Amino acid sequence: MRAELPADEHFEAGGETAGARIRSYAETGAGCHSVALPEALRIFHAGNALHPPAKHVPPGGVGAGTAAWAESADPDADARPGPEPEPPEHANVPLVWIDVERPGDDEAAFLRDELRFHPLAVEDCLRGRQRPKLDRYPGYYFMVLYTAHLNGDRKRIALHEVHLFVGRHYVVTVHDHPIPELREVLARWRSSPHELRTSGAVAHALIDAIVDDYFPMLDHFAERVDEVEAGVFAAQNANMKHILGLRRELTLFRKVVGPERDLLGTLLRRDVGFLGTELSLYFQDVHDHAMRVVEEIDTLRDLLSVALEGQLSMSSNQLNVTMRVMAAWSIILMAITLVAGIYGMNFHIMPELAWHYGYAFALGLMAFIGVGLIAYFRHRRWI
């Protein structure tokens, strides 16, 4: 789902291309700073020099816009489990972060030809609306995540898609909307570069920030579910459309967080050398948070289902009460009408017709029957 959020500032000044769509940052001797894109590309390719990506040939041969990468001697070398030692000439390659916002055809060509990412991964970045997933390519991982925020105008959840490429010495993020979590991690990287010295640490910080921002959404949904429950059990007429809409939002949220929990579980089960085994505990913590979010969503959905059933039961009970009241008054009126119908028959020999008090007697009889039936139904709590 691509719901729009109010305008929000993105990363501050950095190396940009035309249209301010590509920004680049790198770790230098003086800390983390924005760098020009050519410098970022130089660092990027320096880190990739030891393990160049294998040549990706689409069905039917090399098509337009597809880079002609050189075949590596062992294309499956980076797919083998276990960390690989880095040679001394690559030990000091700085970490570089390239951020691509609102990707178009030019940015797609940049990702394919300059950064040499697989065309299928680049296609996912452009098409969007991908299921959260983790794909492994030679030399890097490709992840699809979603951020969740509250749309202040519509009072509904807004999900924004984030694509993440993680290699040995680089992180590349691709997204269509400004992502506050990216800005937060960048500020943290700038203020404490010693805490985020590897691509795995940056990836963990991004994923952790995204998952942590799910908890305010849970609080928002919990408040709305409490309001619905209070309205139902206070015998108020809750809006059925509102309940179903809230349930649909929770379902959409569950469809995003559930696969992300599985993504983190898959990441933990694999031995990802360039992410670093020391980060396993930190990723386990994020996985636990994702599991907690999923459990909370399931609990809220169950509560909402109970509230919906309670609303339907209340509506059915209210209908039964209304029908009972209508039945009681129908009986009262029918009994009164019976008396009027008897004395309304056109027979000549009816003693009460000639009686001086006949009219008063008929009215009194109808009043007596009506009052008696009203007293009876009130005693039975029908009216």
JSON list of C-alpha atoms in Angstrom, two decimals, residues 75-207:
[
{"chain": "A", "resi": 75, "resn": "PRO", "atom": "CA", "xyz": [30.35, -17.17, -9.32]},
{"chain": "A", "resi": 76, "resn": "ASP", "atom": "CA", "xyz": [29.14, -19.20, -6.34]},
{"chain": "A", "resi": 77, "resn": "ALA", "atom": "CA", "xyz": [31.99, -18.19, -4.08]},
{"chain": "A", "resi": 78, "resn": "ASP", "atom": "CA", "xyz": [29.93, -15.61, -2.19]},
{"chain": "A", "resi": 79, "resn": "ALA", "atom": "CA", "xyz": [26.99, -18.01, -1.87]},
{"chain": "A", "resi": 80, "resn": "ARG", "atom": "CA", "xyz": [28.98, -20.37, 0.31]},
{"chain": "A", "resi": 81, "resn": "PRO", "atom": "CA", "xyz": [28.36, -20.11, 4.05]},
{"chain": "A", "resi": 82, "resn": "GLY", "atom": "CA", "xyz": [30.99, -18.82, 6.38]},
{"chain": "A", "resi": 83, "resn": "PRO", "atom": "CA", "xyz": [32.99, -15.60, 6.59]},
{"chain": "A", "resi": 84, "resn": "GLU", "atom": "CA", "xyz": [35.85, -15.09, 4.21]},
{"chain": "A", "resi": 85, "resn": "PRO", "atom": "CA", "xyz": [39.06, -13.34, 5.24]},
{"chain": "A", "resi": 86, "resn": "GLU", "atom": "CA", "xyz": [39.71, -10.01, 3.61]},
{"chain": "A", "resi": 87, "resn": "PRO", "atom": "CA", "xyz": [43.12, -9.28, 2.15]},
{"chain": "A", "resi": 88, "resn": "PRO", "atom": "CA", "xyz": [45.15, -6.42, 3.59]},
{"chain": "A", "resi": 89, "resn": "GLU", "atom": "CA", "xyz": [44.53, -4.17, 0.61]},
{"chain": "A", "resi": 90, "resn": "HIS", "atom": "CA", "xyz": [40.79, -4.25, 1.31]},
{"chain": "A", "resi": 91, "resn": "ALA", "atom": "CA", "xyz": [40.91, -4.17, 5.08]},
{"chain": "A", "resi": 92, "resn": "ASN", "atom": "CA", "xyz": [40.72, -0.37, 5.20]},
{"chain": "A", "resi": 93, "resn": "VAL", "atom": "CA", "xyz": [38.03, 0.18, 2.57]},
{"chain": "A", "resi": 94, "resn": "PRO", "atom": "CA", "xyz": [35.61, 2.67, 4.17]},
{"chain": "A", "resi": 95, "resn": "LEU", "atom": "CA", "xyz": [31.91, 2.06, 4.45]},
{"chain": "A", "resi": 96, "resn": "VAL", "atom": "CA", "xyz": [29.75, 3.87, 1.89]},
{"chain": "A", "resi": 97, "resn": "TRP", "atom": "CA", "xyz": [26.00, 4.49, 1.92]},
{"chain": "A", "resi": 98, "resn": "ILE", "atom": "CA", "xyz": [24.17, 5.44, -1.27]},
{"chain": "A", "resi": 99, "resn": "ASP", "atom": "CA", "xyz": [20.54, 6.51, -0.96]},
{"chain": "A", "resi": 100, "resn": "VAL", "atom": "CA", "xyz": [18.24, 6.58, -4.01]},
{"chain": "A", "resi": 101, "resn": "GLU", "atom": "CA", "xyz": [14.90, 8.36, -3.67]},
{"chain": "A", "resi": 102, "resn": "ARG", "atom": "CA", "xyz": [12.04, 8.28, -6.21]},
{"chain": "A", "resi": 103, "resn": "PRO", "atom": "CA", "xyz": [13.85, 5.98, -8.65]},
{"chain": "A", "resi": 104, "resn": "GLY", "atom": "CA", "xyz": [13.13, 6.36, -12.34]},
{"chain": "A", "resi": 105, "resn": "ASP", "atom": "CA", "xyz": [14.69, 5.07, -15.54]},
{"chain": "A", "resi": 106, "resn": "ASP", "atom": "CA", "xyz": [17.94, 6.96, -14.98]},
{"chain": "A", "resi": 107, "resn": "GLU", "atom": "CA", "xyz": [18.24, 5.63, -11.44]},
{"chain": "A", "resi": 108, "resn": "ALA", "atom": "CA", "xyz": [17.45, 2.10, -12.67]},
{"chain": "A", "resi": 109, "resn": "ALA", "atom": "CA", "xyz": [20.29, 2.36, -15.17]},
{"chain": "A", "resi": 110, "resn": "PHE", "atom": "CA", "xyz": [22.53, 3.66, -12.37]},
{"chain": "A", "resi": 111, "resn": "LEU", "atom": "CA", "xyz": [21.69, 0.65, -10.17]},
{"chain": "A", "resi": 112, "resn": "ARG", "atom": "CA", "xyz": [22.23, -1.83, -13.00]},
{"chain": "A", "resi": 113, "resn": "ASP", "atom": "CA", "xyz": [25.22, -0.38, -14.82]},
{"chain": "A", "resi": 114, "resn": "GLU", "atom": "CA", "xyz": [27.14, 1.53, -12.16]},
{"chain": "A", "resi": 115, "resn": "LEU", "atom": "CA", "xyz": [26.42, -0.55, -9.06]},
{"chain": "A", "resi": 116, "resn": "ARG", "atom": "CA", "xyz": [26.00, -3.81, -11.01]},
{"chain": "A", "resi": 117, "resn": "PHE", "atom": "CA", "xyz": [22.94, -5.02, -9.16]},
{"chain": "A", "resi": 118, "resn": "HIS", "atom": "CA", "xyz": [20.87, -7.82, -10.63]},
{"chain": "A", "resi": 119, "resn": "PRO", "atom": "CA", "xyz": [18.18, -6.62, -13.08]},
{"chain": "A", "resi": 120, "resn": "LEU", "atom": "CA", "xyz": [15.51, -8.56, -11.19]},
{"chain": "A", "resi": 121, "resn": "ALA", "atom": "CA", "xyz": [16.31, -6.72, -7.95]},
{"chain": "A", "resi": 122, "resn": "VAL", "atom": "CA", "xyz": [16.33, -3.39, -9.81]},
{"chain": "A", "resi": 123, "resn": "GLU", "atom": "CA", "xyz": [12.96, -4.24, -11.36]},
{"chain": "A", "resi": 124, "resn": "ASP", "atom": "CA", "xyz": [11.55, -4.90, -7.88]},
{"chain": "A", "resi": 125, "resn": "CYS", "atom": "CA", "xyz": [12.77, -1.46, -6.80]},
{"chain": "A", "resi": 126, "resn": "LEU", "atom": "CA", "xyz": [10.96, 0.24, -9.68]},
{"chain": "A", "resi": 127, "resn": "ARG", "atom": "CA", "xyz": [7.73, -1.75, -9.65]},
{"chain": "A", "resi": 128, "resn": "GLY", "atom": "CA", "xyz": [7.25, -1.65, -5.89]},
{"chain": "A", "resi": 129, "resn": "ARG", "atom": "CA", "xyz": [4.51, -3.33, -3.88]},
{"chain": "A", "resi": 130, "resn": "GLN", "atom": "CA", "xyz": [6.77, -6.30, -3.24]},
{"chain": "A", "resi": 131, "resn": "ARG", "atom": "CA", "xyz": [6.27, -8.75, -0.45]},
{"chain": "A", "resi": 132, "resn": "PRO", "atom": "CA", "xyz": [8.85, -8.30, 2.36]},
{"chain": "A", "resi": 133, "resn": "LYS", "atom": "CA", "xyz": [11.62, -10.70, 1.45]},
{"chain": "A", "resi": 134, "resn": "LEU", "atom": "CA", "xyz": [15.32, -11.52, 1.57]},
{"chain": "A", "resi": 135, "resn": "ASP", "atom": "CA", "xyz": [17.11, -12.48, -1.66]},
{"chain": "A", "resi": 136, "resn": "ARG", "atom": "CA", "xyz": [20.71, -13.58, -1.85]},
{"chain": "A", "resi": 137, "resn": "TYR", "atom": "CA", "xyz": [22.81, -12.56, -4.83]},
{"chain": "A", "resi": 138, "resn": "PRO", "atom": "CA", "xyz": [26.54, -13.11, -5.42]},
{"chain": "A", "resi": 139, "resn": "GLY", "atom": "CA", "xyz": [28.27, -10.60, -3.19]},
{"chain": "A", "resi": 140, "resn": "TYR", "atom": "CA", "xyz": [25.26, -8.94, -1.54]},
{"chain": "A", "resi": 141, "resn": "TYR", "atom": "CA", "xyz": [21.82, -9.33, -0.04]},
{"chain": "A", "resi": 142, "resn": "PHE", "atom": "CA", "xyz": [18.63, -7.66, -1.26]},
{"chain": "A", "resi": 143, "resn": "MET", "atom": "CA", "xyz": [15.86, -6.96, 1.26]},
{"chain": "A", "resi": 144, "resn": "VAL", "atom": "CA", "xyz": [12.38, -5.48, 0.97]},
{"chain": "A", "resi": 145, "resn": "LEU", "atom": "CA", "xyz": [10.98, -3.84, 4.10]},
{"chain": "A", "resi": 146, "resn": "TYR", "atom": "CA", "xyz": [8.09, -1.54, 4.97]},
{"chain": "A", "resi": 147, "resn": "THR", "atom": "CA", "xyz": [7.92, 1.40, 7.33]},
{"chain": "A", "resi": 148, "resn": "ALA", "atom": "CA", "xyz": [4.64, 2.15, 9.09]},
{"chain": "A", "resi": 149, "resn": "HIS", "atom": "CA", "xyz": [3.40, 5.60, 10.11]},
{"chain": "A", "resi": 150, "resn": "LEU", "atom": "CA", "xyz": [0.09, 7.26, 10.86]},
{"chain": "A", "resi": 151, "resn": "ASN", "atom": "CA", "xyz": [-1.37, 9.38, 8.08]},
{"chain": "A", "resi": 152, "resn": "GLY", "atom": "CA", "xyz": [-2.44, 12.47, 10.02]},
{"chain": "A", "resi": 153, "resn": "ASP", "atom": "CA", "xyz": [-4.97, 13.57, 7.40]},
{"chain": "A", "resi": 154, "resn": "ARG", "atom": "CA", "xyz": [-6.77, 10.26, 6.95]},
{"chain": "A", "resi": 155, "resn": "LYS", "atom": "CA", "xyz": [-6.09, 8.85, 10.43]},
{"chain": "A", "resi": 156, "resn": "ARG", "atom": "CA", "xyz": [-5.02, 5.62, 8.79]},
{"chain": "A", "resi": 157, "resn": "ILE", "atom": "CA", "xyz": [-1.85, 3.58, 8.59]},
{"chain": "A", "resi": 158, "resn": "ALA", "atom": "CA", "xyz": [0.60, 4.48, 5.82]},
{"chain": "A", "resi": 159, "resn": "LEU", "atom": "CA", "xyz": [3.06, 1.83, 4.63]},
{"chain": "A", "resi": 160, "resn": "HIS", "atom": "CA", "xyz": [6.16, 2.90, 2.69]},
{"chain": "A", "resi": 161, "resn": "GLU", "atom": "CA", "xyz": [8.37, 0.42, 0.87]},
{"chain": "A", "resi": 162, "resn": "VAL", "atom": "CA", "xyz": [12.15, 0.40, 1.42]},
{"chain": "A", "resi": 163, "resn": "HIS", "atom": "CA", "xyz": [14.63, -1.65, -0.63]},
{"chain": "A", "resi": 164, "resn": "LEU", "atom": "CA", "xyz": [17.98, -2.45, 0.93]},
{"chain": "A", "resi": 165, "resn": "PHE", "atom": "CA", "xyz": [21.15, -3.74, -0.74]},
{"chain": "A", "resi": 166, "resn": "VAL", "atom": "CA", "xyz": [23.80, -4.86, 1.76]},
{"chain": "A", "resi": 167, "resn": "GLY", "atom": "CA", "xyz": [27.31, -5.78, 0.62]},
{"chain": "A", "resi": 168, "resn": "ARG", "atom": "CA", "xyz": [30.65, -6.12, 2.36]},
{"chain": "A", "resi": 169, "resn": "HIS", "atom": "CA", "xyz": [31.52, -2.43, 2.35]},
{"chain": "A", "resi": 170, "resn": "TYR", "atom": "CA", "xyz": [28.33, -0.71, 1.28]},
{"chain": "A", "resi": 171, "resn": "VAL", "atom": "CA", "xyz": [24.65, -0.14, 1.95]},
{"chain": "A", "resi": 172, "resn": "VAL", "atom": "CA", "xyz": [22.31, 1.06, -0.80]},
{"chain": "A", "resi": 173, "resn": "THR", "atom": "CA", "xyz": [18.75, 2.13, 0.05]},
{"chain": "A", "resi": 174, "resn": "VAL", "atom": "CA", "xyz": [16.01, 2.73, -2.53]},
{"chain": "A", "resi": 175, "resn": "HIS", "atom": "CA", "xyz": [12.61, 4.22, -1.69]},
{"chain": "A", "resi": 176, "resn": "ASP", "atom": "CA", "xyz": [9.82, 6.36, -3.16]},
{"chain": "A", "resi": 177, "resn": "HIS", "atom": "CA", "xyz": [9.01, 8.52, -0.11]},
{"chain": "A", "resi": 178, "resn": "PRO", "atom": "CA", "xyz": [11.04, 10.28, 2.58]},
{"chain": "A", "resi": 179, "resn": "ILE", "atom": "CA", "xyz": [11.78, 7.72, 5.30]},
{"chain": "A", "resi": 180, "resn": "PRO", "atom": "CA", "xyz": [12.34, 9.16, 8.80]},
{"chain": "A", "resi": 181, "resn": "GLU", "atom": "CA", "xyz": [14.10, 5.98, 9.96]},
{"chain": "A", "resi": 182, "resn": "LEU", "atom": "CA", "xyz": [16.83, 6.47, 7.36]},
{"chain": "A", "resi": 183, "resn": "ARG", "atom": "CA", "xyz": [17.41, 10.00, 8.58]},
{"chain": "A", "resi": 184, "resn": "GLU", "atom": "CA", "xyz": [17.61, 8.77, 12.18]},
{"chain": "A", "resi": 185, "resn": "VAL", "atom": "CA", "xyz": [20.19, 6.11, 11.38]},
{"chain": "A", "resi": 186, "resn": "LEU", "atom": "CA", "xyz": [22.21, 8.59, 9.32]},
{"chain": "A", "resi": 187, "resn": "ALA", "atom": "CA", "xyz": [22.24, 11.03, 12.23]},
{"chain": "A", "resi": 188, "resn": "ARG", "atom": "CA", "xyz": [23.36, 8.23, 14.54]},
{"chain": "A", "resi": 189, "resn": "TRP", "atom": "CA", "xyz": [26.10, 7.24, 12.09]},
{"chain": "A", "resi": 190, "resn": "ARG", "atom": "CA", "xyz": [27.30, 10.81, 11.94]},
{"chain": "A", "resi": 191, "resn": "SER", "atom": "CA", "xyz": [27.28, 11.32, 15.71]},
{"chain": "A", "resi": 192, "resn": "SER", "atom": "CA", "xyz": [28.76, 7.91, 16.63]},
{"chain": "A", "resi": 193, "resn": "PRO", "atom": "CA", "xyz": [30.61, 6.45, 13.63]},
{"chain": "A", "resi": 194, "resn": "HIS", "atom": "CA", "xyz": [32.41, 3.94, 15.86]},
{"chain": "A", "resi": 195, "resn": "GLU", "atom": "CA", "xyz": [29.06, 2.22, 16.57]},
{"chain": "A", "resi": 196, "resn": "LEU", "atom": "CA", "xyz": [28.27, 1.63, 12.89]},
{"chain": "A", "resi": 197, "resn": "ARG", "atom": "CA", "xyz": [31.55, 0.60, 11.34]},
{"chain": "A", "resi": 198, "resn": "THR", "atom": "CA", "xyz": [30.27, -2.23, 9.14]},
{"chain": "A", "resi": 199, "resn": "SER", "atom": "CA", "xyz": [27.48, -2.66, 6.61]},
{"chain": "A", "resi": 200, "resn": "GLY", "atom": "CA", "xyz": [25.92, -5.27, 8.90]},
{"chain": "A", "resi": 201, "resn": "ALA", "atom": "CA", "xyz": [25.76, -2.75, 11.75]},
{"chain": "A", "resi": 202, "resn": "VAL", "atom": "CA", "xyz": [24.10, -0.16, 9.50]},
{"chain": "A", "resi": 203, "resn": "ALA", "atom": "CA", "xyz": [21.64, -2.77, 8.20]},
{"chain": "A", "resi": 204, "resn": "HIS", "atom": "CA", "xyz": [20.80, -3.76, 11.77]},
{"chain": "A", "resi": 205, "resn": "ALA", "atom": "CA", "xyz": [20.29, -0.13, 12.77]},
{"chain": "A", "resi": 206, "resn": "LEU", "atom": "CA", "xyz": [17.92, 0.45, 9.82]},
{"chain": "A", "resi": 207, "resn": "ILE", "atom": "CA", "xyz": [15.88, -2.70, 10.42]}
]
